[in-house]
Amino acid sequence: MFLAVAVRFLTPHQSPVHASLTIIRQEHRALSAMLRAIHLMLGEHRRRGTLPDFGMLRAMLFYVDEFPERLHHAKESRLLFPMLRSRSAERTAVLNRLDQDHAQGEQFIRKLEHELLAFEVMAETPQGEERRGRFERSMTAYMHFYLNHMRTEESMVLPMAERVLGDQDWSELDAAFLQNRDPLAGDEGDAVYADVFRRITEAQPTLLGLGSALEALAGRATARSV
């Protein structure tokens, strides 16, 4: 579970655990698990020669679009990254590239949604295999794109934040990231999304048995890099 308060000190000699950093890492694990789940599901259906559950794929892409793209990334680009730029020039080029990734990701998800629709509509036609392959290749490229993006944030940006941000910065960041919590990262989330996310998490074990990825989707995974 996420921290119930903005900051908790472990001992007088240890660094504080900030709610915003915990939430960022937890949401990264949820997104990583979702992307890997889609990738594994597509691979399993291809191996079996069957069509995937298109409704489930749409729900999973909806999650990626709704939370990581529109909420999680927006808080990073509009709040965290500008704070870091104002405190240090240490990672300016990295932050600029990550901002570009966020903008590119929004375009990428629109392309994926279109290609999924094309795959579904054309699945039983002579173009079915071509459309399937196009969606699978784009989905794989998107997965690797964002796994690399999140690794960069966790290895370079978050450690920098711990070094250069002050108490007021953390208070503002923690307040922002404690809003719009991600249901797939272990929080109850907004009630309006409850049915969508329950459908995703309940269906996953019957699809593939994804082990640790499912634990991350349910918010039970232990802290580890994406």
XYZ file of C-alpha atoms in Angstrom:
226
model
C 0.000 0.000 0.000
C 1.049 3.579 -0.512
C 2.120 5.752 2.367
C -0.762 7.238 4.301
C 1.124 10.442 4.970
C 3.266 12.593 2.752
C 6.573 11.893 4.487
C 7.677 9.287 7.016
C 11.137 9.237 8.587
C 12.762 5.856 9.158
C 15.458 6.937 11.621
C 17.214 10.257 12.280
C 20.092 9.061 10.069
C 18.117 7.720 7.110
C 16.600 9.601 4.185
C 12.839 10.228 4.351
C 10.505 8.085 2.299
C 8.475 10.491 0.184
C 4.960 9.527 -0.878
C 5.492 10.881 -4.392
C 8.530 8.640 -5.020
C 6.701 5.615 -3.658
C 3.726 6.336 -5.897
C 5.865 6.897 -9.005
C 7.652 3.578 -8.505
C 4.410 1.736 -7.733
C 2.693 3.151 -10.812
C 5.721 2.248 -12.905
C 5.402 -1.368 -11.764
C 1.702 -1.384 -12.615
C 2.327 0.002 -16.100
C 5.226 -2.384 -16.641
C 3.037 -5.317 -15.631
C 0.206 -4.187 -17.901
C 2.471 -3.789 -20.925
C 4.086 -7.178 -20.327
C 0.660 -8.769 -19.847
C -0.522 -7.457 -23.222
C 2.689 -8.646 -24.879
C 2.426 -12.125 -23.342
C -1.270 -12.422 -24.159
C -0.659 -11.562 -27.821
C 2.206 -14.048 -28.007
C 0.144 -16.829 -26.450
C -2.765 -16.322 -28.833
C -0.398 -16.284 -31.799
C 1.169 -19.539 -30.578
C -2.273 -21.145 -30.281
C -3.531 -19.716 -33.565
C -6.452 -17.990 -31.823
C -7.733 -14.430 -31.746
C -7.343 -12.411 -28.531
C -10.199 -10.991 -26.507
C -10.493 -7.621 -28.255
C -12.656 -6.163 -25.491
C -9.965 -7.020 -22.942
C -7.250 -5.476 -25.110
C -9.286 -2.290 -25.457
C -9.719 -2.135 -21.672
C -5.992 -2.632 -21.127
C -5.056 0.092 -23.613
C -7.668 2.337 -22.014
C -5.835 1.913 -18.713
C -2.480 2.812 -20.312
C -4.007 5.898 -21.906
C -6.102 7.014 -18.952
C -3.641 6.796 -16.060
C 0.010 6.681 -17.154
C -0.428 8.944 -20.191
C -2.925 11.512 -18.918
C -2.298 11.627 -15.152
C 1.033 10.086 -14.131
C 3.087 11.624 -16.943
C 1.340 14.977 -16.666
C 2.434 15.327 -13.024
C 6.003 14.530 -13.976
C 6.167 16.957 -16.915
C 4.217 19.799 -15.315
C 5.528 19.593 -11.751
C 8.453 17.261 -11.020
C 10.619 18.024 -14.067
C 10.247 21.850 -13.843
C 11.154 21.666 -10.157
C 14.299 19.742 -10.959
C 15.288 22.153 -13.731
C 14.887 25.088 -11.328
C 17.123 23.446 -8.708
C 19.900 22.063 -10.896
C 21.148 21.904 -14.484
C 22.494 18.425 -13.803
C 20.028 16.439 -15.911
C 18.539 19.025 -18.276
C 19.136 16.963 -21.422
C 17.668 13.850 -19.784
C 14.594 15.728 -18.563
C 14.058 17.220 -22.013
C 14.224 13.768 -23.579
C 11.765 12.373 -21.043
C 9.360 15.232 -21.780
C 9.649 14.372 -25.463
C 8.917 10.738 -24.584
C 5.703 11.808 -22.845
C 4.567 13.750 -25.917
C 5.545 10.885 -28.214
C 3.731 8.400 -25.977
C 0.432 10.223 -26.455
C 0.805 9.901 -30.218
C 1.917 6.281 -29.894
C -1.162 5.246 -27.916
C -3.474 6.798 -30.539
C -1.681 4.725 -33.184
C -2.023 1.563 -31.090
C -5.734 2.115 -30.530
C -6.262 2.571 -34.278
C -4.219 -0.505 -35.146
C -6.108 -2.597 -32.595
C -9.406 -1.494 -34.133
C -8.083 -2.347 -37.589
C -6.959 -5.779 -36.356
C -10.381 -6.467 -34.828
C -12.390 -5.270 -37.849
C -10.186 -7.009 -40.405
C -9.367 -10.185 -38.441
C -11.578 -12.465 -40.576
C -10.531 -10.963 -43.913
C -7.494 -11.645 -46.148
C -5.823 -8.660 -44.437
C -6.242 -10.202 -41.003
C -2.708 -11.538 -40.610
C -1.134 -8.320 -41.856
C -3.218 -6.235 -39.453
C -2.442 -8.597 -36.592
C 1.288 -8.401 -37.237
C 1.187 -4.620 -37.484
C -0.510 -4.297 -34.102
C 1.812 -6.832 -32.454
C 4.938 -5.053 -33.734
C 3.668 -1.659 -32.607
C 2.708 -3.037 -29.200
C 6.155 -4.567 -28.727
C 7.851 -1.310 -29.755
C 5.654 0.662 -27.342
C 6.437 -1.725 -24.483
C 10.195 -1.432 -24.960
C 9.908 2.336 -25.430
C 8.226 2.827 -22.065
C 10.179 0.236 -20.123
C 13.324 2.108 -21.135
C 11.672 5.441 -20.288
C 10.779 4.273 -16.788
C 14.242 2.808 -16.181
C 15.756 6.187 -17.024
C 13.436 7.949 -14.592
C 14.197 5.531 -11.779
C 17.953 5.361 -12.317
C 18.638 9.041 -13.077
C 15.721 11.348 -12.233
C 14.418 10.038 -8.915
C 17.886 9.890 -7.304
C 18.468 13.457 -8.478
C 15.164 14.525 -6.915
C 16.226 13.047 -3.584
C 19.448 15.071 -3.731
C 18.232 18.498 -4.834
C 14.612 19.002 -3.713
C 13.692 20.626 -0.417
C 10.900 20.126 2.095
C 8.501 22.547 0.377
C 9.103 20.835 -2.964
C 8.314 17.443 -1.473
C 5.188 18.754 0.216
C 3.870 20.011 -3.131
C 4.879 16.857 -5.013
C 3.414 14.512 -2.433
C 0.094 16.373 -2.413
C -0.114 16.158 -6.217
C 0.790 12.482 -6.510
C -1.575 11.486 -3.704
C -4.426 12.596 -5.988
C -5.829 10.502 -8.887
C -4.432 7.269 -7.508
C -3.900 4.351 -9.863
C -6.252 1.411 -9.069
C -3.856 -1.093 -10.624
C -1.002 0.116 -8.412
C -2.702 -1.015 -5.223
C -5.095 1.822 -4.441
C -8.901 1.834 -4.562
C -8.827 4.616 -7.146
C -11.779 6.550 -8.508
C -15.072 4.676 -8.229
C -15.973 5.454 -11.838
C -13.137 3.195 -13.025
C -13.787 0.342 -10.601
C -15.573 -1.974 -13.054
C -12.943 -1.511 -15.762
C -10.013 -2.315 -13.508
C -11.802 -5.169 -11.762
C -12.458 -6.728 -15.157
C -8.787 -6.470 -16.096
C -7.373 -7.868 -12.854
C -9.937 -10.666 -12.539
C -9.503 -11.802 -16.144
C -5.717 -11.934 -16.151
C -5.234 -15.201 -14.197
C -7.569 -17.046 -16.562
C -5.673 -15.755 -19.566
C -2.050 -16.558 -18.885
C -1.112 -16.901 -15.210
C 1.410 -14.072 -15.259
C 2.887 -14.605 -11.791
C 4.830 -11.625 -10.536
C 3.293 -9.346 -13.167
C -0.145 -10.024 -11.723
C 1.148 -9.318 -8.243
C 2.263 -5.925 -9.488
C -1.118 -5.287 -11.074
C -2.736 -6.012 -7.719
C -0.272 -3.774 -5.912
C 1.370 -6.660 -4.065
C 4.755 -6.722 -5.772
C 7.801 -5.904 -3.705
C 9.855 -2.899 -4.708
C 12.061 -3.588 -7.670
C 13.071 -1.875 -10.896
C 10.887 -2.083 -13.985
